[in-house]
Structures are given as structure tokens and as C-alpha cells.
Amino acid sequence: MTEMTVDWQRVDEVIARWAPKGRAGLLPCLEEVQEITGWLSPEVSRRVAAGLKVPLADVFGVITFYSLLYERPVGRVIVRVCDDVSCFVNGSREVVQACRTYLGIEPGETTPDGMFTLETHPCLGRCERAPFLMVNDEEYGPVRGEDVPRILDAWKERVRSE
Amino acid sequence: MAEPVLLRRVGHVDPTRLEDYLAWGGFEALRRALLRRPESIVDEVKASGLVGRGGAAFPTGVKWEAVARESRTPKYVVCNADESEPGTFKDRVLMEGDPFVLVEAMAIAGHAVGAEEGYIYVRGEYIRAYERIKNAVEEATRAGFLGDHILDSDVSFHVHVYRGAGAYVCGEETALFESIEGKRGQPRQKPPFPTTHGLFGRPTVINNVETLANIPPIVLHGPEWFRSLGPEDAPGPKLYSVSGAVNAPGVYEAPMSVTLRELIEEYAGGVRNGGRVQAVLVGGAAGTFLGPKELDVPMSFSGLRKVGAALGSGAVMVIDEQVDMWEVLLRLARFFAHESCGKCYPCQLGTQRQLEIVRRMASGRIRYQDILRLRDIQATMADASICGLGQTAGNAILSGLRVMGLDVS
């Protein structure tokens, strides 16, 4: 998402709601703002810092510490494949491979059209459904490599129709 | 298998409806607790012998008593719902299936220790659990089970729900406080302990989800009943997350006299495809590998200690003979190198060196000197790291090598 298309009004509303909490409102504020903006750009961070009266350097420090907060643009759809012990034992490598083939990118990368980001993830805590796949907020498991194209096709459709 | 205590409502109630919880005896414990003096509740929790279910196994009543004795206010009750130990998913199952029990337990804890505010910190990736908990807090507040003057008593208790943002180390209690306070989630040096200097520097009770779920039943049925549910030295029910190469992975409730073999063969339906156990990782990534000859160990604190392991969070990950153990060890080494927060050097450097060596060994270059180096790194991290992450980061690797026959001790 480019800065041009950011809905600043909604962002400022979120910041205003958390401002009374000050620094203790920083984490939830960043999480909610990111739901609107997709990632936390320098401009977004500056607004949060000013609104919550937290030094900008500390805001950057927090953003870079947590793996669910993004300081760089990411795809509109984030594909997280669990590749931890229980998922590996149940064939997660095949799922990772299917995602790489379908998307044409490596884990950590975003497709050139900005639609998908692929991540391999430490244990997602759904070990009874291994191998497990999470696409944005939706859960899939157990999944096989052959299920991946159908799942991601549906997400393509969903994003295009939004 | 006896009637479950912790899982009795899971799967039988609509977890979004307060009416369902009430119909199953919900908030009866809080109602009774409010009629009693706080000290008597603390005494009861102490007498029950309940110890923390998050991994450290500290006596819950002792924690509560320390905070209750503090005269400084405000005090806080924090629920550690940042379940991120690999292979552990029991807290998620509880939060998704029976969220109101946490709310009730926290209000009881608040009354017992004299706190008027509580925080539940839910793991960032647990989206459904977060929504269920948030809903439960809202519903309970609307019905007067939370808020000012709970059920017309002079007790007030408010709950805030926070969401983590993807950092394993935030499951460490002081790192979790830092995270709520809007900082990088790095652990604090201890002491001082949370009972005197916890959230916002105030006296704080911090308990794991499963620990808290035991509180309403203890208040309702008493410490004697609770002690009758397990072996002498490990009272109460325990949840085990069993996964990996088994036919029926899932969360199972059992007394801590249960053996590892029973969990695998009777509860989780045995090893898949009629196969055989190569190794079992008990306690998650921070835990210890046991071999196929050690399956008759009782899954209690003392039982596991005797074989050099720890119960930890109660995670059981089964590796069968089809799996390449090097790939498993590589993932564990990578996990710690990624999740080390970087605050203290033994862990920051140790987890990196450990990964390099395991990578080298996994590629087929097995050298005696490297195994010695791994032992050295593990000992240094265990002795000198400031939190449990570094202190346990070498356990799985060394015990995995032992199970593979690469023991040099």
C-alpha cells in the first residue's frame, strides 16, 4: 500500500483512542494501525510517536522487535506456513515447497504485484492440525501440498473482488 | 479415564455465550469467594498444592500470598496467555473453548490479593482465542461479574485484553510486562520478582492460563478434593499437548501419574502407521528428548526430574523412526537463534554458535570437538543467561544427540 492511499482519518482515530494510555497503549495502537495501513511506514510511526508522546526511536525499537509488526511493505495476503517440529514431522516441507512453486517467491519475500508475502513460521500452536497453514486470519490444517493452489486461488479471487 | 475438570466444558458449550457458562456452574466460585475473606482463599490455594502450569512449576498460593501481603497499591493480576512454547497448545484450546473460566479466575485472584485491575496477554497468532477472551470480558462486565462493585459487593475488578505481536521471549513473565508497558519485550534482571516489582513496577500476580483454570474448581470443591486428583507430590489435573507422529494428536487431561507411554499409546492412539518411537521431545523446544527406552516415566515434575527432564508446559512431541532427527535439531537450533532477544550475551551469542555447529553436523560433518563445543555453549547459557530462554536453549540439542547415540559424557 502506498502512502497516498492511506486512510489517515482512520489512523488518527485509532491513535486518539490510545493516546490517553501513553506508552502502555503503544503495542495495541501499532497493531490496530497496521490493520488499516498494512505496514508501519516512517510516516505512520511519526504520527503514532507524536500522538502517544513516545520517542520516535522507541517506536522504531518496538516495531523492529516484534515479528508481526512490519517496518517494510508486505503483501495484502500473508501466507504463514508452520515449519516447526510437529508440522515438519507431518510434512510441512511439502507445503512450503507448494507455496514457493505457486507464488514464485522464497520465504520472506513478497510477490511483485504486492498481493502475497510468504513466511515460514515457528510453531503456531496448532500442532493437532499439523501441517498447519495460516493465511491472514484464516486457519487451514491439516493441509497437503496439493491443497495449496486451491486455497491461494480463492484468496486471489477474494482480494480482487474487494 | 476420569471425568475431566479443566476440559469439562470444552466442546460442550458455546464459548461465546455467558448463559452456557452459567448453566454449567460458571461464576458460582466467584460468588462464593466474594462472601469470604481474601486470606482464606489464599490459604486454600496454598493448601491445594497447585503449582504453575506454564513451565516453572512455582507454587501458586505462595505467589498470591506474597502479593496479598504487599501494602503498596495498585496491584495487578496478569494472565500469561502468550503460549508460544513449540508443541504446546493447551492454553489455546482452553481459551477458545472455555474463555469465561479465565475471567472468573482472575476476578477471584483480584479479590484474594487485593488487586483491582487485570491484564490478559494473548499470543498474537492466537486470533480466535483473543476474540473469544475479549468477548468473554465484555459479556462478564455487562452482566456485573467484572467492573465496579462486582455482584453488589465492595470488590471491583477490571480486565484489559492485550495481544502479543510475535515474540517467543514475551512468554517470560518480566518480558511480558515490558511488552504491555509498550517496550521491546526483553526480560528484566531478577530479583526483584514480580510479586514486589511486576507490571508498571507494582506488586503483581502473574499466572498461566491453565493454572488459573484450576482456581474456580479449587474454590468450589476445596483443597482436599484437588489433592485427591493426582499423586501425592503432584496434585490436581494436568493438560498434555500431544502431537507429532501419533494417530490422534490433541490436548489430553490426565493425573500426573500418567506415563509417557500411556499418553502416546492410550490417549493419542499410538504411533502412526504402526511405527516405532525414535525420540520424544517433552516440554517443548525448551525441553528434553527422551528415547524409546524411557517411555515408562511418570509425567510429573519429580518423575521427569529423575530422568534429567522437566515437565515444562506439558508438551509431548513424538518423533517416529521415519523422521530425520538432524532436520528436527536444525529447526530447534534455528528457533532459538531467531527468538533470542539479544539482551544478554550468553544467549545472544550462544544460540548463534549453536545453530552454526548443528548446521555443520546436520550436513554430515560430525566431529568430536563440535560435540564438546555444544556442551560448553549449553553450560554457559544455562549458567549465565538472565532468563529461561537462554538457560534452556541447549537442552533439546544435547539430549537429542544423546538419544541419537552421540553422547560424550
Coordinates of C-alpha atoms in Angstrom, one line a residue:
Chain A
M1 CA 0.0 0.0 0.0
T2 CA 1.5 3.4 -0.9
E3 CA 1.3 6.3 1.5
M4 CA -1.0 8.1 -1.0
T5 CA -3.8 5.6 -0.3
V6 CA -3.6 5.5 3.5
D7 CA -6.8 6.4 5.3
W8 CA -5.3 8.9 7.6
Q9 CA -8.5 9.8 9.2
R10 CA -9.0 6.2 10.5
V11 CA -5.3 6.1 11.6
D12 CA -5.7 9.3 13.6
E13 CA -8.9 8.0 15.2
V14 CA -7.0 4.9 16.4
I15 CA -4.1 7.0 17.7
A16 CA -6.5 9.4 19.5
R17 CA -8.2 6.4 21.2
W18 CA -5.0 5.0 22.6
A19 CA -3.3 8.4 23.4
P20 CA -4.7 8.5 27.0
K21 CA -2.8 5.3 27.8
G22 CA 0.5 6.8 26.6
R23 CA 3.3 4.3 26.3
A24 CA 1.2 1.4 27.6
G25 CA -1.1 2.0 24.6
L26 CA 1.8 1.7 22.1
L27 CA 1.6 -2.0 21.2
P28 CA -2.2 -2.2 20.7
C29 CA -2.1 1.1 18.9
L30 CA 0.6 -0.2 16.4
E31 CA -1.4 -3.4 15.9
E32 CA -4.6 -1.6 15.2
V33 CA -3.0 1.0 12.9
Q34 CA -1.2 -1.8 11.0
E35 CA -4.6 -3.4 10.3
I36 CA -5.5 -0.2 8.4
T37 CA -2.2 0.5 6.7
G38 CA -0.8 -3.0 6.1
W39 CA 2.7 -2.0 7.4
L40 CA 4.2 0.7 9.6
S41 CA 5.9 3.3 7.4
P42 CA 8.1 6.0 8.9
E43 CA 5.2 8.5 8.4
V44 CA 2.8 6.2 10.3
S45 CA 5.4 5.7 13.1
R46 CA 5.9 9.5 13.4
R47 CA 2.2 10.0 13.9
V48 CA 1.9 7.3 16.5
A49 CA 5.0 8.7 18.3
A50 CA 3.6 12.2 18.4
G51 CA 0.1 11.0 19.4
L52 CA 1.2 8.8 22.3
K53 CA 4.1 11.0 23.3
V54 CA 6.7 8.3 22.9
P55 CA 10.1 9.0 21.4
L56 CA 10.2 8.0 17.7
A57 CA 13.4 5.9 18.2
D58 CA 11.5 3.9 20.8
V59 CA 8.6 3.4 18.4
F60 CA 11.0 2.0 15.8
G61 CA 12.6 -0.1 18.5
V62 CA 9.3 -1.7 19.3
I63 CA 8.3 -2.2 15.7
T64 CA 11.6 -4.0 14.8
F65 CA 11.4 -6.2 17.9
Y66 CA 8.1 -8.0 17.1
S67 CA 7.8 -10.2 14.0
L68 CA 4.1 -9.4 13.5
L69 CA 4.9 -5.7 13.1
Y70 CA 6.2 -4.8 9.7
E71 CA 8.6 -1.9 9.1
R72 CA 8.6 -2.7 5.3
P73 CA 5.7 -3.1 2.9
V74 CA 4.2 -6.6 2.8
G75 CA 1.6 -8.2 0.6
R76 CA -2.1 -7.8 1.3
V77 CA -2.2 -11.5 2.0
I78 CA 0.3 -13.0 4.3
V79 CA 0.9 -16.8 4.0
R80 CA 2.4 -18.3 7.1
V81 CA 3.5 -21.9 6.9
C82 CA 4.3 -23.5 10.2
D83 CA 7.6 -25.4 9.8
D84 CA 8.3 -26.3 13.4
V85 CA 8.9 -29.8 14.8
S86 CA 5.3 -31.2 14.8
C87 CA 4.5 -29.7 11.4
F88 CA 7.8 -30.9 10.0
V89 CA 7.1 -34.4 11.2
N90 CA 3.8 -34.3 9.4
G91 CA 5.1 -33.0 6.1
S92 CA 5.3 -29.2 6.3
R93 CA 8.2 -29.2 3.8
E94 CA 5.9 -30.2 1.1
V95 CA 3.5 -27.4 2.0
V96 CA 6.4 -24.8 1.9
Q97 CA 7.5 -26.2 -1.4
A98 CA 4.0 -25.9 -2.9
C99 CA 3.7 -22.3 -1.7
R100 CA 7.1 -21.4 -3.3
T101 CA 6.0 -23.0 -6.5
Y102 CA 2.6 -21.4 -6.6
L103 CA 3.8 -17.9 -5.6
G104 CA 7.2 -18.0 -7.4
I105 CA 8.9 -16.5 -4.3
E106 CA 11.1 -17.6 -1.4
P107 CA 10.0 -17.4 2.3
G108 CA 10.5 -13.7 3.5
E109 CA 9.6 -12.3 0.0
T110 CA 6.6 -10.6 -1.5
T111 CA 5.2 -11.2 -5.0
P112 CA 5.9 -8.3 -7.4
D113 CA 2.2 -7.4 -7.6
G114 CA 2.2 -6.9 -3.9
M115 CA -0.5 -9.5 -3.3
F116 CA 1.2 -12.2 -1.3
T117 CA 4.0 -12.4 1.3
L118 CA 5.3 -15.9 2.2
E119 CA 6.7 -16.7 5.6
T120 CA 7.8 -19.9 7.3
H121 CA 6.9 -19.6 10.9
P122 CA 8.0 -21.1 14.2
C123 CA 5.3 -23.2 16.0
L124 CA 1.9 -21.6 15.5
G125 CA 0.4 -23.7 18.3
R126 CA -2.0 -25.7 16.2
C127 CA 0.0 -28.9 16.4
E128 CA -3.1 -31.1 16.4
R129 CA -3.8 -29.9 12.9
A130 CA -0.2 -30.3 11.5
P131 CA 0.9 -29.4 8.9
F132 CA -0.7 -26.1 9.5
L133 CA -1.1 -23.1 7.3
M134 CA -2.4 -19.6 8.2
V135 CA -3.5 -17.1 5.5
N136 CA -4.1 -13.7 7.1
D137 CA -6.6 -14.6 9.9
E138 CA -7.8 -17.9 8.4
E139 CA -6.6 -21.3 9.5
Y140 CA -6.0 -24.4 7.4
G141 CA -4.9 -27.7 8.7
P142 CA -4.0 -30.4 8.2
V143 CA -3.0 -29.3 4.7
R144 CA -1.2 -31.1 1.9
G145 CA 0.9 -29.6 -0.8
E146 CA -1.8 -30.3 -3.3
D147 CA -4.3 -28.2 -1.4
V148 CA -2.2 -25.1 -1.6
P149 CA -3.2 -23.9 -5.2
R150 CA -6.9 -24.2 -4.4
I151 CA -6.5 -22.2 -1.1
L152 CA -4.4 -19.5 -2.7
D153 CA -6.6 -19.2 -5.8
A154 CA -9.5 -18.5 -3.5
W155 CA -7.5 -15.7 -1.8
K156 CA -6.7 -14.2 -5.2
E157 CA -10.3 -14.1 -6.0
R158 CA -11.2 -12.6 -2.6
V159 CA -8.6 -9.8 -2.9
R160 CA -9.6 -8.9 -6.5
S161 CA -13.3 -8.6 -5.6
E162 CA -12.6 -6.3 -2.6
Chain B
M1 CA -10.3 -42.1 32.2
A2 CA -12.0 -40.0 34.8
E3 CA -14.4 -37.1 34.3
P4 CA -12.3 -34.1 33.2
V5 CA -12.0 -31.0 35.3
L6 CA -10.3 -28.5 33.1
L7 CA -11.7 -29.7 29.8
R8 CA -15.2 -30.5 31.0
R9 CA -16.9 -27.6 29.2
V10 CA -14.7 -27.5 26.1
G11 CA -16.6 -28.7 23.1
H12 CA -19.9 -28.9 25.1
V13 CA -20.7 -25.2 25.5
D14 CA -21.0 -22.3 23.1
P15 CA -17.8 -20.4 24.2
T16 CA -19.3 -17.1 23.1
R17 CA -22.4 -17.4 25.4
L18 CA -22.3 -16.4 29.0
E19 CA -25.6 -18.2 29.5
D20 CA -23.9 -21.5 28.6
Y21 CA -21.1 -20.9 31.1
L22 CA -23.7 -20.1 33.8
A23 CA -25.7 -23.2 33.0
W24 CA -22.5 -25.2 33.6
G25 CA -21.9 -23.8 37.1
G26 CA -20.0 -20.7 35.9
F27 CA -19.3 -17.8 38.3
E28 CA -20.6 -19.9 41.3
A29 CA -17.0 -19.9 42.6
L30 CA -16.7 -16.2 42.3
R31 CA -20.0 -15.7 44.1
R32 CA -18.8 -17.8 47.0
A33 CA -15.3 -16.3 47.0
L34 CA -16.8 -12.8 47.4
L35 CA -18.5 -13.9 50.6
R36 CA -15.2 -15.0 52.1
R37 CA -12.2 -13.2 53.4
P38 CA -9.3 -12.8 50.9
E39 CA -6.8 -14.6 53.3
S40 CA -9.0 -17.7 53.4
I41 CA -8.9 -18.0 49.6
V42 CA -5.1 -17.6 49.5
D43 CA -4.8 -20.3 52.3
E44 CA -7.0 -22.6 50.2
V45 CA -4.9 -22.2 47.1
K46 CA -1.8 -22.8 49.1
A47 CA -3.3 -25.9 50.7
S48 CA -4.3 -27.3 47.3
G49 CA -0.7 -27.7 46.3
L50 CA -1.4 -26.1 42.9
V51 CA 1.9 -25.2 41.2
G52 CA 2.2 -23.1 38.0
R53 CA 1.4 -24.9 34.7
G54 CA 3.3 -22.6 32.4
G55 CA 6.6 -24.3 32.9
A56 CA 8.3 -23.1 36.0
A57 CA 6.1 -25.0 38.5
F58 CA 6.2 -22.4 41.2
P59 CA 3.5 -22.8 44.0
T60 CA 0.6 -20.5 43.0
G61 CA -0.6 -19.9 46.6
V62 CA 2.9 -18.7 47.6
K63 CA 2.9 -16.1 44.8
W64 CA -0.6 -15.0 45.8
E65 CA 0.3 -14.7 49.5
A66 CA 3.4 -12.5 48.7
V67 CA 1.3 -10.1 46.7
A68 CA -1.6 -10.1 49.2
R69 CA 0.9 -9.0 51.9
E70 CA 2.1 -6.0 49.9
S71 CA 0.6 -2.8 51.2
R72 CA 1.5 -0.8 48.1
T73 CA -1.3 -0.2 45.6
P74 CA -2.3 -0.5 42.9
K75 CA -1.6 -4.2 42.4
Y76 CA -2.2 -6.2 39.3
V77 CA -3.2 -9.7 38.3
V78 CA -1.8 -10.7 34.9
C79 CA -2.7 -13.8 32.9
N80 CA 0.1 -15.1 30.8
A81 CA -1.7 -16.3 27.7
D82 CA 1.3 -15.9 25.4
E83 CA 1.6 -19.6 24.8
S84 CA 4.5 -19.9 22.4
E85 CA 6.4 -22.9 23.5
P86 CA 6.7 -25.1 20.4
G87 CA 4.4 -28.1 20.7
T88 CA 2.2 -26.5 23.3
F89 CA -1.4 -25.7 22.5
K90 CA -3.4 -26.5 25.7
D91 CA -3.9 -22.8 26.7
R92 CA -5.3 -22.1 23.2
V93 CA -7.8 -25.0 23.5
L94 CA -8.9 -23.7 26.9
M95 CA -9.2 -20.1 25.7
E96 CA -11.1 -21.0 22.5
G97 CA -13.4 -23.5 24.2
D98 CA -14.0 -22.1 27.7
P99 CA -12.9 -18.4 27.9
F100 CA -15.2 -17.4 30.8
V101 CA -13.3 -19.6 33.2
L102 CA -10.3 -17.3 32.9
V103 CA -12.3 -14.2 33.6
E104 CA -13.8 -15.8 36.7
A105 CA -10.4 -17.0 37.9
M106 CA -8.9 -13.6 37.5
A107 CA -11.7 -11.9 39.4
I108 CA -11.2 -14.4 42.3
A109 CA -7.4 -13.7 42.2
G110 CA -8.1 -10.0 42.3
H111 CA -10.2 -10.3 45.4
A112 CA -7.7 -12.7 47.0
V113 CA -4.6 -10.4 46.6
G114 CA -6.3 -7.0 46.7
A115 CA -5.9 -6.0 43.0
E116 CA -8.5 -4.1 41.1
E117 CA -7.0 -4.4 37.6
G118 CA -6.1 -7.4 35.5
Y119 CA -4.4 -7.9 32.1
I120 CA -4.7 -10.9 29.8
Y121 CA -1.8 -11.0 27.3
V122 CA -2.8 -13.3 24.5
R123 CA -0.3 -14.6 21.9
G124 CA -0.6 -12.5 18.7
E125 CA -1.1 -15.5 16.4
Y126 CA -4.0 -16.8 18.5
I127 CA -6.6 -14.7 16.8
R128 CA -9.7 -16.8 17.7
A129 CA -8.6 -17.1 21.3
Y130 CA -8.1 -13.3 21.5
E131 CA -11.6 -12.7 20.2
R132 CA -13.2 -15.2 22.5
I133 CA -11.4 -13.8 25.5
K134 CA -12.3 -10.2 24.5
N135 CA -15.9 -11.2 24.1
A136 CA -16.0 -13.0 27.5
V137 CA -14.6 -10.0 29.3
E138 CA -17.2 -7.7 27.6
E139 CA -20.1 -10.1 28.4
A140 CA -18.9 -10.6 32.0
T141 CA -18.6 -6.9 32.5
R142 CA -22.1 -6.3 31.1
A143 CA -23.5 -8.9 33.5
G144 CA -21.8 -7.4 36.5
F145 CA -19.2 -10.2 37.1
L146 CA -16.5 -7.7 36.3
G147 CA -16.3 -3.9 36.8
D148 CA -17.1 -1.8 39.9
H149 CA -18.8 -3.5 42.8
I150 CA -18.9 -7.0 41.4
L151 CA -22.3 -8.6 42.2
D152 CA -23.0 -5.7 44.6
S153 CA -20.0 -6.4 46.7
D154 CA -17.4 -3.9 47.7
V155 CA -14.9 -5.7 45.3
S156 CA -14.0 -4.1 42.0
F157 CA -12.1 -5.7 39.2
H158 CA -11.4 -4.6 35.6
V159 CA -9.8 -6.7 32.9
H160 CA -7.8 -5.4 29.9
V161 CA -7.0 -7.7 27.0
Y162 CA -3.7 -7.3 25.1
R163 CA -2.4 -9.1 22.1
G164 CA 1.2 -10.1 21.6
A165 CA 3.0 -9.4 18.4
G166 CA 5.1 -12.4 17.7
A167 CA 7.9 -12.8 20.1
Y168 CA 8.6 -16.1 22.0
V169 CA 10.5 -14.4 24.7
C170 CA 7.4 -12.4 25.8
G171 CA 6.2 -15.6 27.5
E172 CA 8.9 -14.9 30.0
E173 CA 7.0 -13.0 32.7
T174 CA 9.1 -9.8 33.0
A175 CA 9.4 -9.6 29.2
L176 CA 5.6 -9.8 29.1
F177 CA 5.4 -6.8 31.5
E178 CA 7.8 -4.8 29.3
S179 CA 5.6 -5.6 26.3
I180 CA 2.4 -4.4 28.0
E181 CA 4.3 -1.3 29.0
G182 CA 5.0 -0.5 25.3
K183 CA 8.6 -1.5 25.2
R184 CA 10.7 -4.1 23.4
G185 CA 9.9 -7.4 25.1
Q186 CA 13.2 -8.1 26.8
P187 CA 13.3 -9.8 30.2
R188 CA 14.3 -7.9 33.3
Q189 CA 17.1 -9.0 35.7
K190 CA 15.6 -10.9 38.7
P191 CA 15.3 -10.2 41.6
P192 CA 13.3 -8.1 42.2
F193 CA 10.5 -10.5 41.5
P194 CA 7.0 -9.7 40.1
T195 CA 5.4 -10.1 43.5
T196 CA 7.1 -6.9 44.5
H197 CA 8.1 -5.2 41.2
G198 CA 5.9 -6.5 38.4
L199 CA 3.7 -4.7 35.9
F200 CA 4.4 -1.0 36.0
G201 CA 6.8 -1.7 38.8
R202 CA 3.9 -2.7 41.1
P203 CA 3.2 -5.9 43.1
T204 CA 1.8 -8.4 40.5
V205 CA 0.5 -11.9 40.4
I206 CA 1.2 -13.5 37.1
N207 CA -0.3 -16.9 36.3
N208 CA -0.5 -19.1 33.2
V209 CA -4.0 -19.8 31.6
E210 CA -4.1 -23.4 32.8
T211 CA -3.0 -22.5 36.3
L212 CA -5.9 -20.0 36.6
A213 CA -8.4 -22.5 35.2
N214 CA -7.8 -24.6 38.3
I215 CA -8.8 -21.8 40.6
P216 CA -12.7 -21.9 40.3
P217 CA -12.8 -25.7 40.9
I218 CA -10.5 -25.4 43.9
V219 CA -12.8 -22.7 45.4
L220 CA -15.9 -24.8 44.7
H221 CA -14.6 -28.2 45.8
G222 CA -11.8 -27.5 48.2
P223 CA -8.1 -28.4 48.5
E224 CA -8.7 -32.0 49.7
W225 CA -10.6 -32.8 46.6
F226 CA -7.9 -31.2 44.4
R227 CA -5.2 -33.2 46.1
S228 CA -7.1 -36.4 45.5
L229 CA -6.9 -35.8 41.7
G230 CA -3.2 -36.6 41.4
P231 CA -0.2 -38.3 43.0
E232 CA 0.9 -37.2 46.4
D233 CA 3.7 -34.8 45.1
A234 CA 1.8 -33.5 42.1
P235 CA -1.8 -32.6 43.0
G236 CA -4.5 -31.7 40.5
P237 CA -5.2 -32.4 36.9
K238 CA -2.8 -31.6 34.1
L239 CA -3.2 -30.9 30.4
Y240 CA -0.8 -32.5 28.0
S241 CA -0.4 -31.3 24.4
V242 CA 0.5 -34.4 22.4
S243 CA 1.5 -34.1 18.7
G244 CA 3.9 -35.2 16.0
A245 CA 3.9 -38.8 14.7
V246 CA 0.8 -40.0 16.6
N247 CA -2.6 -41.1 15.3
A248 CA -4.7 -38.8 17.4
P249 CA -2.8 -35.6 18.3
G250 CA -4.6 -33.3 20.8
V251 CA -4.9 -31.9 24.3
Y252 CA -5.5 -34.6 26.9
E253 CA -6.2 -34.2 30.6
A254 CA -4.7 -36.7 33.0
P255 CA -3.4 -37.0 36.5
M256 CA 0.4 -36.6 36.7
S257 CA 0.8 -40.3 37.5
V258 CA 0.2 -40.9 33.8
T259 CA 3.3 -42.3 31.9
L260 CA 4.7 -41.0 28.7
R261 CA 3.8 -44.4 27.1
E262 CA 0.2 -44.2 28.2
L263 CA -0.1 -40.7 26.8
I264 CA 1.2 -41.8 23.4
E265 CA -0.4 -45.2 23.2
E266 CA -3.7 -44.9 25.1
Y267 CA -4.6 -41.2 24.8
A268 CA -3.1 -40.2 21.5
G269 CA -3.8 -43.5 19.7
G270 CA -0.3 -44.8 19.3
V271 CA 2.5 -44.1 16.7
R272 CA 1.2 -43.5 13.2
N273 CA 1.3 -46.4 10.7
G274 CA 2.1 -48.8 13.5
G275 CA 5.6 -47.4 13.6
R276 CA 8.1 -47.0 16.5
V277 CA 9.2 -44.1 18.6
Q278 CA 12.6 -42.7 17.8
A279 CA 12.5 -39.9 20.3
V280 CA 10.0 -37.8 22.3
L281 CA 10.6 -34.1 23.0
V282 CA 9.0 -33.4 26.4
G283 CA 8.4 -29.8 27.4
G284 CA 8.7 -28.1 24.1
A285 CA 11.8 -26.5 22.5
A286 CA 12.9 -25.6 26.0
G287 CA 12.5 -29.3 27.0
T288 CA 14.4 -32.5 26.7
F289 CA 14.4 -35.5 24.3
L290 CA 13.7 -38.9 25.8
G291 CA 14.5 -42.2 24.0
P292 CA 12.3 -45.2 23.3
K293 CA 13.6 -46.9 26.5
E294 CA 12.4 -44.1 28.7
L295 CA 8.7 -44.1 27.9
D296 CA 7.6 -45.5 31.3
V297 CA 8.5 -42.3 33.1
P298 CA 5.6 -40.8 35.0
M299 CA 4.8 -37.4 33.5
S300 CA 5.1 -35.5 36.8
F301 CA 7.7 -32.9 38.0
S302 CA 9.6 -35.4 40.1
G303 CA 9.2 -38.3 37.7
L304 CA 10.7 -36.4 34.8
R305 CA 13.4 -34.9 37.0
K306 CA 14.7 -38.4 37.7
V307 CA 15.5 -38.9 34.0
G308 CA 17.0 -35.5 33.7
A309 CA 14.0 -33.9 32.0
A310 CA 11.3 -31.4 33.1
L311 CA 7.6 -31.3 32.6
G312 CA 7.6 -27.7 31.5
S313 CA 4.4 -26.8 29.7
G314 CA 3.4 -30.4 29.3
A315 CA 4.2 -30.6 25.6
V316 CA 4.9 -34.1 24.1
M317 CA 6.2 -34.2 20.5
V318 CA 6.6 -37.7 19.2
I319 CA 9.3 -38.4 16.5
D320 CA 9.0 -41.8 14.8
E321 CA 11.7 -43.7 13.0
Q322 CA 10.8 -42.2 9.6
V323 CA 11.9 -38.8 10.6
D324 CA 15.5 -37.4 10.1
M325 CA 16.5 -36.2 13.6
W326 CA 19.0 -33.8 12.2
E327 CA 16.2 -31.9 10.5
V328 CA 14.5 -31.7 13.9
L329 CA 17.6 -30.5 15.7
L330 CA 18.3 -27.9 13.0
R331 CA 14.8 -26.5 13.4
L332 CA 15.2 -26.2 17.2
A333 CA 18.6 -24.6 16.9
R334 CA 17.2 -22.1 14.3
F335 CA 14.3 -21.4 16.6
F336 CA 16.5 -20.3 19.5
A337 CA 18.8 -18.3 17.3
H338 CA 15.8 -16.4 15.9
E339 CA 14.0 -15.9 19.2
S340 CA 16.9 -14.9 21.4
C341 CA 16.1 -11.3 22.3
G342 CA 19.7 -10.2 22.3
K343 CA 19.7 -8.6 25.8
C344 CA 22.3 -10.9 27.4
Y345 CA 25.4 -12.2 25.6
P346 CA 25.5 -15.8 26.6
C347 CA 22.2 -16.4 24.9
Q348 CA 22.6 -13.9 22.0
L349 CA 26.0 -15.4 21.0
G350 CA 25.4 -19.0 22.3
T351 CA 22.3 -19.6 20.2
Q352 CA 24.1 -18.4 17.1
R353 CA 27.1 -20.6 17.6
Q354 CA 24.8 -23.5 18.5
L355 CA 23.0 -23.1 15.2
E356 CA 26.3 -22.9 13.2
I357 CA 27.5 -26.1 14.8
V358 CA 24.2 -28.0 14.4
R359 CA 24.1 -26.9 10.8
R360 CA 27.6 -28.3 10.2
M361 CA 26.7 -31.6 11.9
A362 CA 23.4 -31.9 10.0
S363 CA 25.4 -31.6 6.7
G364 CA 27.3 -34.7 7.7
R365 CA 30.4 -33.4 9.3
I366 CA 30.2 -35.0 12.8
R367 CA 33.3 -34.1 14.9
Y368 CA 34.0 -34.9 18.5
Q369 CA 35.3 -31.3 19.1
D370 CA 31.9 -29.9 17.9
I371 CA 30.0 -32.0 20.4
L372 CA 32.3 -30.7 23.2
R373 CA 31.7 -27.2 22.0
L374 CA 27.9 -27.7 22.1
R375 CA 28.3 -28.9 25.7
D376 CA 30.3 -25.9 26.5
I377 CA 27.8 -23.5 25.0
Q378 CA 24.9 -25.2 26.7
A379 CA 26.6 -24.9 30.1
T380 CA 27.5 -21.3 29.6
M381 CA 24.0 -20.4 28.5
A382 CA 22.4 -22.3 31.4
D383 CA 24.6 -20.6 34.0
A384 CA 24.8 -17.1 32.7
S385 CA 21.7 -16.2 30.7
I386 CA 19.3 -13.9 32.6
C387 CA 16.1 -15.7 31.6
G388 CA 14.7 -19.2 30.9
L389 CA 15.1 -18.8 27.2
G390 CA 18.9 -19.0 27.2
Q391 CA 19.0 -21.2 30.3
T392 CA 17.2 -24.0 28.4
A393 CA 18.3 -23.2 24.8
G394 CA 20.8 -26.0 24.7
N395 CA 18.8 -28.8 26.4
A396 CA 17.0 -30.2 23.4
I397 CA 20.1 -30.2 21.2
L398 CA 22.3 -32.1 23.7
S399 CA 19.6 -34.5 24.8
G400 CA 18.7 -35.1 21.1
L401 CA 22.4 -36.0 20.4
R402 CA 22.2 -38.4 23.4
V403 CA 19.2 -40.2 22.0
M404 CA 21.0 -40.4 18.7
G405 CA 23.9 -42.1 20.4
L406 CA 26.3 -39.1 20.1
D407 CA 26.8 -38.8 23.8
V408 CA 30.2 -37.9 25.0
S409 CA 29.7 -37.7 28.8

